[in-house]
Coordinates of C-alpha atoms and ligand atoms in Angstrom, one line a residue:
X6 CA 0.1 -0.3 0.2
X7 CA 2.7 2.1 0.8
X8 CA 4.3 1.7 -2.6
X9 CA 1.1 2.6 -4.6
X10 CA 0.3 6.0 -2.4
X11 CA 4.1 6.8 -2.7
X12 CA 3.2 6.7 -6.9
X13 CA -0.3 8.1 -6.8
X14 CA 1.3 11.2 -4.5
X15 CA 4.2 11.4 -6.9
X16 CA 2.4 10.6 -10.8
X17 CA -1.4 12.5 -9.7
X18 CA -4.5 10.1 -10.3
X19 CA -6.1 8.7 -7.7
X20 CA -6.3 5.9 -6.0
X21 CA -8.8 3.5 -3.7
X22 CA -6.9 1.6 -1.4
X23 CA -8.8 -1.0 0.9
X24 CA -6.8 -1.7 3.7
X25 CA -8.6 -5.1 6.7
X26 CA -8.1 -3.7 9.8
X27 CA -5.1 -4.7 11.2
X28 CA -3.1 -4.0 7.9
X29 CA -1.3 -0.4 9.1
X30 CA -2.9 1.4 6.7
X31 CA -2.1 4.6 8.9
X32 CA 1.5 4.4 8.4
X33 CA 1.3 3.2 4.9
X34 CA 0.2 6.4 3.9
X35 CA 1.9 8.3 6.2
X36 CA 5.3 7.5 5.1
X37 CA 5.2 8.0 1.7
X38 CA 3.3 11.7 2.2
X39 CA 6.0 12.8 4.3
X40 CA 8.6 12.0 1.7
X41 CA 6.8 14.0 -1.0
X42 CA 8.4 17.4 -0.7
X43 CA 5.3 18.7 -1.0
X44 CA 2.2 20.0 2.0
X45 CA -0.6 16.7 1.8
X46 CA -3.7 16.8 3.7
X47 CA -5.3 13.9 5.2
X48 CA -8.7 14.1 6.3
X49 CA -10.1 11.0 8.6
X50 CA -13.4 11.1 10.0
X51 CA -13.0 12.2 14.3
X52 CA -11.4 14.6 16.5
X53 CA -10.2 10.9 18.6
X54 CA -9.2 9.7 15.1
X55 CA -7.1 12.9 14.3
X56 CA -5.5 13.1 18.4
X57 CA -4.6 8.9 17.2
X58 CA -2.5 9.9 14.2
X59 CA -0.9 13.4 15.5
X60 CA -0.3 11.2 18.8
X61 CA 1.1 7.7 18.2
X62 CA 1.4 7.5 14.2
X63 CA 2.7 10.9 13.9
X64 CA 5.6 9.8 16.3
X65 CA 7.0 6.8 15.2
X66 CA 7.0 8.4 11.0
X67 CA 9.4 10.5 13.1
X68 CA 11.5 7.2 14.7
X69 CA 11.6 5.8 11.5
X70 CA 12.6 8.6 8.9
X71 CA 15.3 9.9 11.8
X72 CA 13.6 13.1 12.2
X73 CA 11.2 15.4 13.3
X74 CA 7.8 16.1 10.9
X75 CA 6.1 19.1 10.8
X76 CA 2.8 18.5 11.4
X77 CA -0.8 19.9 12.2
X78 CA -3.9 19.1 13.8
X79 CA -6.9 21.1 12.4
X80 CA -10.1 20.5 13.7
X81 CA -13.4 21.8 13.3
X82 CA -13.9 26.0 13.9
X83 CA -15.7 25.1 16.8
X84 CA -12.5 23.3 18.6
X85 CA -11.3 27.5 18.9
X86 CA -11.5 30.2 21.1
X87 CA -12.8 32.8 19.4
X88 CA -11.1 36.1 20.5
X89 CA -13.4 38.9 19.5
X90 CA -16.6 36.5 20.8
X91 CA -14.7 36.1 24.1
X92 CA -13.6 39.6 23.9
X93 CA -17.6 41.0 23.6
X94 CA -18.4 38.1 26.4
X95 CA -16.4 39.4 28.4
X96 CA -17.8 42.7 29.0
X97 CA -21.1 41.2 29.8
X98 CA -20.5 37.3 30.8
X99 CA -24.3 35.7 31.1
X100 CA -23.6 32.7 32.9
X101 CA -26.4 30.3 32.5
X102 CA -25.6 28.4 36.2
X103 CA -24.2 28.8 39.3
X104 CA -21.9 25.8 38.1
X105 CA -20.8 27.8 35.3
X106 CA -19.8 30.8 37.2
X107 CA -17.5 28.8 39.5
X108 CA -16.1 27.2 36.3
X109 CA -15.7 30.6 35.1
X110 CA -12.3 31.5 37.3
X111 CA -10.3 28.5 35.2
X112 CA -11.7 29.7 32.0
X113 CA -10.7 32.7 32.5
X114 CA -7.0 31.3 32.8
X115 CA -7.3 29.5 30.3
X116 CA -8.4 32.0 28.0
X117 CA -5.4 34.1 28.9
X118 CA -2.6 31.5 28.9
X119 CA -3.3 29.5 26.0
X120 CA -1.0 29.8 23.1
X121 CA -4.0 27.6 20.3
X122 CA -7.0 28.3 22.1
X123 CA -7.6 24.2 21.7
X124 CA -10.2 23.2 23.8
X125 CA -8.6 20.0 24.0
X126 CA -6.5 21.5 26.6
X127 CA -8.8 22.4 29.4
X128 CA -8.4 20.6 32.5
X129 CA -11.3 20.6 35.0
X130 CA -13.8 21.9 32.5
X131 CA -16.7 20.2 31.2
X132 CA -17.1 18.8 27.3
X133 CA -20.4 20.8 27.0
X134 CA -19.7 24.3 29.2
X135 CA -22.2 26.3 28.2
X136 CA -20.5 29.5 27.3
X137 CA -18.5 28.4 24.8
X138 CA -21.6 27.8 22.5
X139 CA -20.8 32.0 22.7
X140 CA -16.7 31.9 22.4
X141 CA -16.5 29.4 19.9
X142 CA -14.7 30.4 16.5
X143 CA -17.7 28.2 14.6
X144 CA -17.8 29.5 10.7
X145 CA -21.4 31.2 10.2
X146 CA -20.3 34.0 12.5
X147 CA -16.7 34.8 11.8
X148 CA -16.1 38.1 10.2
X149 CA -13.2 37.3 8.7
X150 CA -10.6 39.9 7.7
X151 CA -13.1 42.9 8.6
X152 CA -12.7 41.4 12.8
X153 CA -10.2 43.3 14.6
X154 CA -8.6 40.5 15.9
X155 CA -7.9 38.8 12.6
X156 CA -4.0 39.4 13.1
X157 CA -4.6 37.2 16.4
X158 CA -7.4 35.1 15.5
X159 CA -6.0 31.2 17.0
X160 CA -7.8 30.3 13.7
X161 CA -5.9 32.5 11.7
X162 CA -2.6 31.5 13.3
X163 CA -3.4 28.0 12.9
X164 CA -4.3 28.5 8.7
X165 CA -0.8 30.6 9.1
X166 CA 1.1 27.0 10.6
X167 CA -0.5 25.1 8.4
X168 CA 0.9 26.3 5.2
X169 CA 3.6 25.9 6.9
X170 CA 3.3 21.9 7.2
X171 CA 4.4 19.4 5.7
X172 CA 1.3 17.7 6.8
X173 CA -1.6 19.0 7.9
X174 CA -4.3 16.2 9.5
X175 CA -8.4 17.6 9.3
X176 CA -11.6 16.0 9.2
X177 CA -14.2 15.4 6.9
X178 CA -16.6 17.5 8.2
X179 CA -13.6 20.6 8.7
X180 CA -12.4 19.5 5.1
X181 CA -16.6 19.2 3.6
X182 CA -17.2 22.8 5.7
X183 CA -14.4 24.5 4.1
X184 CA -14.9 23.6 0.7
X185 CA -18.3 24.7 0.9
X186 CA -16.9 27.7 2.4
X187 CA -14.8 28.6 -0.3
X188 CA -15.2 31.9 -2.5
X189 CA -18.2 33.2 -0.1
X190 CA -15.6 34.0 2.9
X191 CA -12.3 35.0 4.1
X192 CA -12.9 32.3 6.5
X193 CA -11.2 28.6 5.4
X194 CA -9.3 27.0 7.8
X195 CA -7.1 25.4 5.9
X196 CA -4.3 26.1 3.4
X197 CA -4.3 25.2 -0.2
X198 CA -3.9 21.6 -1.0
X199 CA -3.4 19.6 -4.1
X200 CA -2.5 16.2 -2.3
X201 CA -4.8 14.9 -0.3
X202 CA -5.4 11.7 1.4
X203 CA -9.2 10.8 2.8
X204 CA -8.9 8.1 5.5
X205 CA -12.3 6.2 6.7
X206 CA -13.0 7.4 3.1
X207 CA -16.6 5.8 2.9
X208 CA -17.9 7.8 5.2
X209 CA -17.2 10.8 2.7
X210 CA -20.7 10.9 1.4
X211 CA -22.8 11.5 4.3
X212 CA -20.3 14.3 5.3
X213 CA -20.1 16.0 1.8
X214 CA -24.4 15.6 1.9
X215 CA -24.4 17.6 5.2
X216 CA -21.7 20.8 4.1
X217 CA -23.2 21.6 0.0
X218 CA -26.7 20.8 1.3
X219 CA -28.2 24.5 3.5
X220 CA -30.1 24.5 6.3
X221 CA -32.1 26.8 8.6
X222 CA -32.7 26.0 12.0
X223 CA -34.9 27.9 14.0
X224 CA -31.7 27.8 16.9
X225 CA -29.7 29.4 14.0
X226 CA -32.0 32.1 13.6
X227 CA -31.8 32.4 18.2
X228 CA -28.4 32.3 18.4
X229 CA -28.6 35.3 15.6
X230 CA -30.7 37.1 17.5
X231 CA -28.9 36.5 20.7
X232 CA -25.6 37.7 19.3
X233 CA -27.1 40.8 17.1
X234 CA -27.9 42.2 20.1
X235 CA -24.9 43.5 21.0
X236 CA -24.6 45.6 18.2
X237 CA -28.7 46.6 18.5
X238 CA -28.0 48.0 21.8
X239 CA -26.0 50.5 20.2
X240 CA -28.6 51.9 18.3
X241 CA -29.5 55.4 20.7
X242 CA -33.6 55.4 19.8
X243 CA -33.7 51.6 20.9
X244 CA -35.2 51.0 17.4
X245 CA -32.9 48.1 16.5
X246 CA -33.4 46.4 19.9
X247 CA -37.0 46.1 18.8
X248 CA -36.9 45.0 16.2
X249 CA -34.8 42.3 17.2
X250 CA -37.6 41.4 19.8
X251 CA -40.7 41.2 17.4
X252 CA -38.0 39.3 15.2
X253 CA -37.3 37.1 18.2
X254 CA -41.7 36.6 18.5
X255 CA -42.4 35.8 14.7
X256 CA -39.0 33.4 14.9
X257 CA -41.1 31.6 17.9
X258 CA -44.3 31.4 16.2
X259 CA -43.2 30.5 12.4
X260 CA -41.3 27.7 13.6
X261 CA -44.0 26.6 16.7
X262 CA -46.2 25.9 13.5
X263 CA -44.5 22.9 12.8
X264 CA -43.1 21.4 16.8
X265 CA -44.4 18.2 17.3
X266 CA -43.6 14.6 17.4
X267 CA -39.9 14.3 15.8
X268 CA -40.1 13.8 12.8
X269 CA -38.0 14.2 9.3
X270 CA -39.9 14.4 6.0
X271 CA -40.2 15.9 2.6
X272 CA -40.9 20.1 1.9
X273 CA -43.2 20.0 -1.2
X274 CA -42.1 24.1 -2.2
X275 CA -45.0 26.3 -2.3
X276 CA -47.3 23.3 -0.7
X277 CA -48.2 25.3 2.5
X278 CA -51.3 25.9 4.5
X279 CA -53.0 29.7 4.3
X280 CA -51.5 29.8 7.7
X281 CA -47.8 28.8 7.3
X282 CA -47.6 31.0 4.6
X283 CA -48.8 34.3 6.5
X284 CA -46.1 33.3 9.4
X285 CA -43.5 32.9 7.0
X286 CA -44.5 36.3 4.7
X287 CA -44.4 37.9 8.6
X288 CA -41.4 36.8 9.3
X289 CA -39.7 37.6 6.5
X290 CA -41.2 41.0 6.7
X291 CA -39.7 41.1 10.7
X292 CA -36.3 39.9 9.9
X293 CA -36.7 42.9 6.6
X294 CA -37.0 45.6 9.3
X295 CA -34.6 44.0 12.0
X296 CA -31.7 44.3 8.5
X297 CA -32.9 48.0 7.5
X298 CA -32.3 48.8 12.1
X299 CA -29.2 46.9 12.1
X300 CA -27.6 48.0 8.7
X301 CA -27.7 52.2 10.8
X302 CA -26.0 51.4 13.8
X303 CA -22.5 52.6 14.0
X304 CA -20.4 49.7 12.9
X305 CA -17.2 50.0 14.0
X306 CA -15.8 47.1 14.1
X307 CA -17.7 45.4 10.7
X308 CA -19.6 43.3 13.2
X309 CA -23.2 44.6 12.1
X310 CA -21.5 43.9 8.3
X311 CA -20.8 40.3 9.6
X312 CA -24.4 40.0 11.2
X313 CA -26.4 40.7 8.0
X314 CA -24.0 38.3 6.2
X315 CA -25.2 35.3 8.2
X316 CA -28.8 37.2 8.4
X317 CA -28.5 36.4 4.8
X318 CA -27.2 33.5 4.2
X319 CA -29.8 32.4 6.5
X320 CA -32.8 33.4 4.6
X321 CA -31.8 32.5 1.3
X322 CA -31.3 28.9 2.9
X323 CA -34.8 29.4 4.1
X324 CA -36.0 30.5 0.9
X325 CA -33.9 27.6 -1.3
X326 CA -36.1 25.2 0.7
X327 CA -39.3 26.8 1.0
X328 CA -39.3 28.4 -2.3
X329 CA -37.4 27.5 -5.5
X330 CA -37.8 23.9 -6.1
X331 CA -34.9 22.2 -8.4
X332 CA -34.0 18.2 -9.8
X333 CA -31.0 18.7 -7.9
X334 CA -32.0 18.6 -4.0
X335 CA -34.2 17.5 -1.9
X336 CA -36.2 19.4 0.8
X337 CA -36.7 18.3 4.2
X338 CA -38.1 19.4 7.7
X339 CA -36.1 18.0 10.4
X340 CA -37.9 18.5 14.3
X341 CA -36.3 17.0 17.3
X342 CA -37.4 17.6 20.7
X343 CA -34.7 21.4 20.8
X344 CA -34.9 22.5 17.3
X345 CA -36.4 22.6 13.7
X346 CA -34.5 22.8 10.5
X347 CA -35.3 23.6 7.0
X348 CA -33.2 22.0 4.9
X349 CA -32.3 20.9 1.0
X350 CA -29.7 18.1 0.2
X351 CA -28.3 17.5 -2.9
X352 CA -29.6 14.1 -4.5
X353 CA -26.1 13.2 -5.8
X354 CA -22.3 15.0 -4.3
X355 CA -20.7 12.8 -7.3
X356 CA -20.5 15.8 -9.4
X357 CA -20.4 18.3 -6.5
X358 CA -17.0 16.7 -5.4
X359 CA -15.9 16.2 -8.9
X360 CA -16.0 20.1 -9.0
X361 CA -15.1 21.1 -5.8
X362 CA -12.8 18.6 -4.7
X363 CA -11.1 16.0 -6.9
X364 CA -10.8 18.1 -10.1
X365 CA -8.5 20.6 -8.4
X366 CA -6.2 18.3 -7.3
X367 CA -2.8 16.5 -8.3
X368 CA -3.5 13.3 -6.3
X369 CA -6.5 12.0 -3.5
X370 CA -5.3 8.5 -2.3
X371 CA -8.7 7.2 -0.3
X372 CA -8.8 4.7 2.2
X373 CA -11.1 2.5 4.6
X374 CA -11.4 -0.8 5.9
X375 CA -14.8 -1.1 3.5
X376 CA -14.5 0.6 0.7
X377 CA -15.8 -1.9 -1.3
X378 CA -19.2 -4.2 -1.8
X379 CA -19.0 -7.6 -3.0
X380 CA -15.3 -7.1 -3.3
X381 CA -15.7 -4.6 -6.4
X382 CA -14.9 -0.5 -6.1
X383 CA -17.8 0.5 -8.3
X384 CA -20.3 1.6 -5.4
X385 CA -18.0 3.9 -3.8
X386 CA -16.9 5.0 -7.3
X387 CA -20.4 5.9 -8.6
X388 CA -21.5 7.6 -4.8
X389 CA -18.2 10.0 -5.0
X390 CA -18.3 10.8 -8.8
X391 CA -14.3 9.0 -9.2
X392 CA -12.6 8.3 -12.4
X393 CA -13.3 5.2 -13.8
X394 CA -9.6 4.9 -14.6
X395 CA -8.7 5.5 -10.4
X396 CA -6.5 2.6 -9.5
X397 CA -8.0 -0.2 -7.0
X398 CA -5.9 -2.2 -4.2
X399 CA -7.6 -4.1 -1.8
X400 CA -5.1 -5.6 1.0
X401 CA -6.6 -8.0 3.0
X402 CA -6.8 -8.0 7.2
X403 CA -3.3 -9.9 8.6
X404 CA -6.1 -11.6 10.8
X405 CA -7.3 -15.0 11.0
X406 CA -11.2 -15.0 10.7
X407 CA -11.5 -17.9 10.6
X408 CA -10.4 -19.0 14.0
X409 CA -11.3 -16.1 15.6
X410 CA -14.6 -14.7 14.5
X411 CA -17.5 -16.7 14.0
X412 CA -20.8 -16.0 12.1
X413 CA -24.4 -16.2 13.5
X414 CA -27.2 -16.7 11.1
X415 CA -29.7 -18.3 12.2
X416 CA -31.4 -21.8 10.0
X417 CA -34.4 -21.2 11.1
X418 CA -36.1 -17.6 11.9
X419 CA -39.1 -15.6 12.1
X420 CA -38.9 -13.1 9.0
X421 CA -37.5 -9.9 10.2
X422 CA -40.7 -8.1 9.3
X423 CA -43.0 -10.6 11.1
X424 CA -45.3 -10.4 14.4
X425 CA -42.9 -12.9 16.2
X426 CA -39.8 -11.1 15.8
X427 CA -39.4 -9.1 18.3
X428 CA -40.6 -11.9 21.2
X429 CA -38.2 -14.5 19.3
X430 CA -35.4 -11.9 18.8
X431 CA -35.5 -10.9 23.2
X432 CA -35.8 -15.0 23.7
X433 CA -32.6 -15.2 21.1
X434 CA -30.2 -12.5 22.2
X435 CA -30.4 -13.1 26.2
X436 CA -29.3 -16.8 25.5
X437 CA -26.5 -15.5 23.9
X438 CA -25.7 -12.8 25.8
X439 CA -25.6 -16.4 28.6
X440 CA -23.0 -17.8 26.4
X441 CA -20.4 -15.0 26.6
X442 CA -20.6 -13.6 29.9
X443 CA -22.0 -10.3 28.4
X444 CA -19.3 -8.6 26.7
X445 CA -22.0 -7.7 23.9
X446 CA -23.0 -4.9 21.3
X447 CA -26.8 -5.3 20.6
X448 CA -27.3 -3.4 17.4
X449 CA -30.1 -2.3 16.3
X450 CA -31.9 -0.6 12.9
X451 CA -34.4 1.6 14.8
X452 CA -34.8 3.5 18.1
X453 CA -38.1 1.9 19.3
X454 CA -36.1 -1.5 18.6
X455 CA -33.1 -0.7 21.0
X456 CA -35.5 0.8 23.9
X457 CA -37.4 -3.0 23.8
X458 CA -34.7 -4.8 23.8
X459 CA -32.5 -2.8 26.3
X460 CA -35.8 -2.8 28.7
X461 CA -35.8 -6.9 28.5
X462 CA -32.2 -7.0 29.5
X463 CA -33.0 -4.8 32.1
X464 CA -32.6 -7.8 34.5
X465 CA -29.5 -9.2 33.5
X466 CA -26.5 -9.1 36.0
X467 CA -24.6 -7.6 33.6
X468 CA -24.2 -3.7 33.4
X469 CA -26.6 -2.8 30.5
X470 CA -25.7 0.4 28.5
X471 CA -28.0 2.0 26.4
X472 CA -27.3 4.5 23.9
X473 CA -28.6 7.7 24.2
X474 CA -28.0 7.6 28.6
X475 CA -25.2 9.0 28.6
X476 CA -22.6 10.7 25.9
X477 CA -21.3 7.8 24.2
X478 CA -17.4 8.6 24.8
X479 CA -19.1 7.9 28.8
X480 CA -20.7 5.0 27.0
X481 CA -18.2 3.3 25.6
X482 CA -14.9 4.0 29.0
X483 CA -18.0 1.8 30.5
X484 CA -18.1 -0.8 29.1
X485 CA -14.3 -1.2 28.7
X486 CA -14.0 -0.8 32.6
X487 CA -16.7 -3.1 33.2
X488 CA -15.5 -5.8 31.3
X489 CA -18.9 -8.1 31.1
X490 CA -21.2 -5.3 30.1
X491 CA -23.8 -4.9 27.8
X492 CA -24.1 -2.0 25.5
X493 CA -27.6 -1.4 23.2
X494 CA -27.6 1.3 20.8
X495 CA -28.0 2.0 17.7
X496 CA -26.4 3.2 13.5
X497 CA -24.0 5.6 16.1
X498 CA -22.6 2.7 17.1
X499 CA -21.6 0.8 14.5
X500 CA -18.9 3.0 13.4
X501 CA -16.1 3.9 14.6
X502 CA -16.1 2.2 17.6
X503 CA -13.1 0.6 19.2
X504 CA -13.1 -2.1 22.7
X505 CA -10.0 -4.0 22.1
X506 CA -9.3 -7.2 24.0
X507 CA -12.0 -9.9 25.7
X508 CA -14.8 -7.0 26.7
X509 CA -15.9 -7.2 23.6
X510 CA -16.8 -10.8 22.0
X511 CA -20.3 -10.4 20.9
X512 CA -22.0 -8.4 18.6
X513 CA -25.5 -9.1 18.0
X514 CA -26.8 -7.0 14.7
X515 CA -31.2 -7.1 15.2
X516 CA -31.5 -7.2 11.1
X517 CA -29.7 -5.8 8.3
X518 CA -29.1 -2.2 7.8
X519 CA -31.1 -0.9 5.3
X520 CA -31.4 2.9 5.8
X521 CA -34.9 4.4 6.1
X522 CA -36.8 4.2 2.6
X523 CA -39.3 6.8 4.0
X524 CA -36.1 9.1 4.6
X525 CA -36.5 12.1 1.9
X526 CA -32.5 12.2 0.8
X527 CA -32.5 8.0 0.8
X528 CA -36.4 8.0 -1.5
X529 CA -34.6 11.2 -3.6
X530 CA -31.9 8.8 -4.2
X531 CA -33.7 6.1 -4.7
X532 CA -35.9 7.7 -6.9
X533 CA -33.3 9.3 -9.1
X534 CA -31.3 6.2 -9.6
X535 CA -34.8 4.7 -11.1
X536 CA -35.3 7.9 -13.1
X537 CA -32.2 7.1 -14.8
X538 CA -32.8 3.4 -15.5
X539 CA -30.8 2.2 -13.0
X540 CA -31.9 -0.8 -10.4
X541 CA -32.0 1.4 -7.0
X542 CA -32.2 -1.8 -4.7
X543 CA -29.2 -3.7 -5.8
X544 CA -27.0 -0.2 -6.8
X545 CA -27.4 1.4 -4.0
X546 CA -29.6 0.3 -0.9
X547 CA -27.7 -2.7 -0.8
X548 CA -24.5 -1.3 -0.4
X549 CA -24.8 1.1 1.8
X550 CA -26.3 -1.7 3.9
X551 CA -23.3 -4.0 3.3
X552 CA -20.6 -1.5 4.3
X553 CA -22.3 -0.9 7.6
X554 CA -23.2 -4.2 8.3
X555 CA -19.0 -4.9 7.7
X556 CA -18.7 -1.8 9.9
X557 CA -20.9 -3.1 12.7
X558 CA -18.8 -6.4 12.2
X559 CA -16.0 -4.7 12.0
X560 CA -15.9 -4.1 15.9
X561 CA -15.3 -7.2 17.0
X562 CA -12.0 -8.7 15.5
X563 CA -9.5 -5.5 16.7
X564 CA -6.6 -7.5 16.9
X565 CA -4.8 -10.8 16.4
X566 CA -5.6 -12.0 19.7
X567 CA -9.4 -10.8 20.4
X568 CA -12.1 -13.9 19.2
X569 CA -15.8 -13.6 19.0
X570 CA -18.6 -14.4 17.6
X571 CA -21.1 -11.9 15.4
X572 CA -25.0 -13.2 15.2
X573 CA -27.6 -11.5 12.6
X574 CA -30.9 -12.1 13.8
X575 CA -32.1 -11.3 10.3
X576 CA -32.7 -14.6 7.6
X577 CA -32.5 -12.6 4.7
X578 CA -29.4 -12.6 5.0
X579 CA -29.9 -16.2 4.4
X580 CA -32.3 -17.0 1.7
X581 CA -31.8 -13.5 -0.2
X582 CA -29.9 -12.9 -3.7
X583 CA -28.4 -10.1 -1.7
X584 CA -27.7 -11.4 1.5
X585 CA -24.7 -13.4 -0.7
X586 CA -23.4 -9.7 -1.6
X587 CA -24.7 -8.8 1.6
X588 CA -22.1 -12.1 3.3
X589 CA -19.2 -11.7 0.5
X590 CA -19.1 -7.8 2.4
X591 CA -18.1 -9.5 5.6
X592 CA -14.8 -10.7 7.0
X593 CA -14.7 -14.5 5.9
X594 CA -15.7 -15.9 9.6
X595 CA -17.0 -19.4 10.1
X596 CA -20.0 -19.7 9.2
X597 CA -23.3 -21.1 11.0
X598 CA -26.9 -21.3 11.1
X599 CA -26.9 -23.4 14.8
X600 CA -27.0 -21.6 18.5
X601 CA -24.8 -24.3 20.1
X602 CA -22.2 -23.5 17.8
X603 CA -22.5 -20.0 19.5
X604 CA -22.1 -21.7 22.9
X605 CA -19.5 -23.9 22.4
X606 CA -17.1 -21.7 20.9
X607 CA -17.7 -19.0 24.0
X608 CA -17.3 -22.4 26.1
X609 CA -13.8 -23.7 23.9
X610 CA -13.0 -19.8 25.8
X611 CA -10.0 -17.4 24.7
X612 CA -6.9 -20.1 23.3
X613 CA -9.5 -21.9 22.1
X614 CA -9.7 -22.1 18.4
X615 CA -13.5 -22.4 18.7
X616 CA -16.1 -26.1 17.9
Ligands
SF4_4 S1 -11.3 36.1 12.5 FE1 -13.4 35.1 13.0 S2 -12.4 33.5 14.6 FE2 -11.0 34.6 14.6 S3 -11.5 36.0 16.2 FE3 -12.3 37.1 14.2 S4 -15.2 36.2 15.1 FE4 -13.6 35.6 15.9

């Protein structure tokens, strides 16, 4: 892999490299990247993976190369302190609780001493400190070069540092946020680059979808109103503040009309009830008035101008969703307990990525443990708009899956959509957890199934952890510490979770993880393929499920010593033709339909090679 990466970075082009777990893919791209005489940007999925590269892999490269490496980690902008908004906050600190007031002294000390502004340096300050929302450097409210503190801005300094680096380690969210931003504001966090390594590339479509779409939410507008209050207060007549208060009220009325059960549904432009249309018109009118009032306030720092641009972007996004129509986007409304969002997502990101990213790069390496479906790269190439002539490389995992793992798909089990399924599943899950002595992930395809199983497992003799009870990181720490816990979760635990050793020995999947067919984006993508005369089920739904399934199963064997069982209770894996494609995508575990084999596997213990 290192040779192929080196060749691609040197000669240009696109390399797709699927590298199974345990192949050492990070080193295989970092070393050749560091042997080039040019800046390479490496993008991975999460902050945690960025840290891992910077703390573990880059120092190893330094030892191997016998020299220091100029590497810079660039995280999402919201990880850094915004000096401008912090200064403003200090003038009138709005602390939301006594606890926050107690922590404020410590926070101020950090803010006055930090040379990076990176919140990862915090000690004794909780991750979710509420005031951080007011003082972080997130992009949409950044004043760019108009900012009075631009020269000292942590994000600007970091970009300069990155410009001088040979290796920039970032994550997909920042990479795509930056691409979506370019040309609009001078607030990009990444320097120019022409050589890119996209790790965990199977995630790229989702990340690009969210950043090349638009969204206008109630929370964004509320934040804007809050941020605009100080500028409005400088209007001696009080009119600007009054207009903001009217805007807040109109926003409450408008978004309040859509509150209700949690949902995500398609929005068709123009299909509004007279009441909704009149509230939308009222919101537009008061926002016009607020913008006009803000335009007239004294604005020595350029802040009001930045606020007006932000409001314009928000209104353009809302207009795009509710008033216009095109074939390229699907428009949706998402209601959660805390927010109401109108959004539009690109149905195909391939052409966008080609235009905004791949066409302006000299070389791109896309890698992950799961890039192929049924052994082929066609799906990924198609979804990401990659050229046909991309180089392809598949490196199998060095693990001995045949003896380290067992895949159990019951020889007979109720169909997943049958009435008996849920009841049978509960009994079977309890039995399997009995064989494994806990140490299990139970991954469900729906929240409802997750809750039902979690409730049923409450009386187990093992700690039962449930997604949503605590933040993901805390749940995982508890899982690792307990050693015999059971974690019941949905899709967010299917990917990127690393539990090495015996704490995790059983992964149970209730059903095949097909995307929810009623989700507006899934439906639009399916319709789009159908319109083109293609076969959406086999070309989109099965491959998406295959990648998720691989990721879910991939949680289990993370080292040569790990052993365990993946159990999937969806018999379509056996009975349907597409089941074969899905099976072919999984690691080559020994496959069984007999529950006794699972019991025997665990009885054989850590040293045993199974029955
Ligand atoms: S340039 Fe933007 S992020 Fe930096 S200090 Fe100014 S407003 Fe904050």
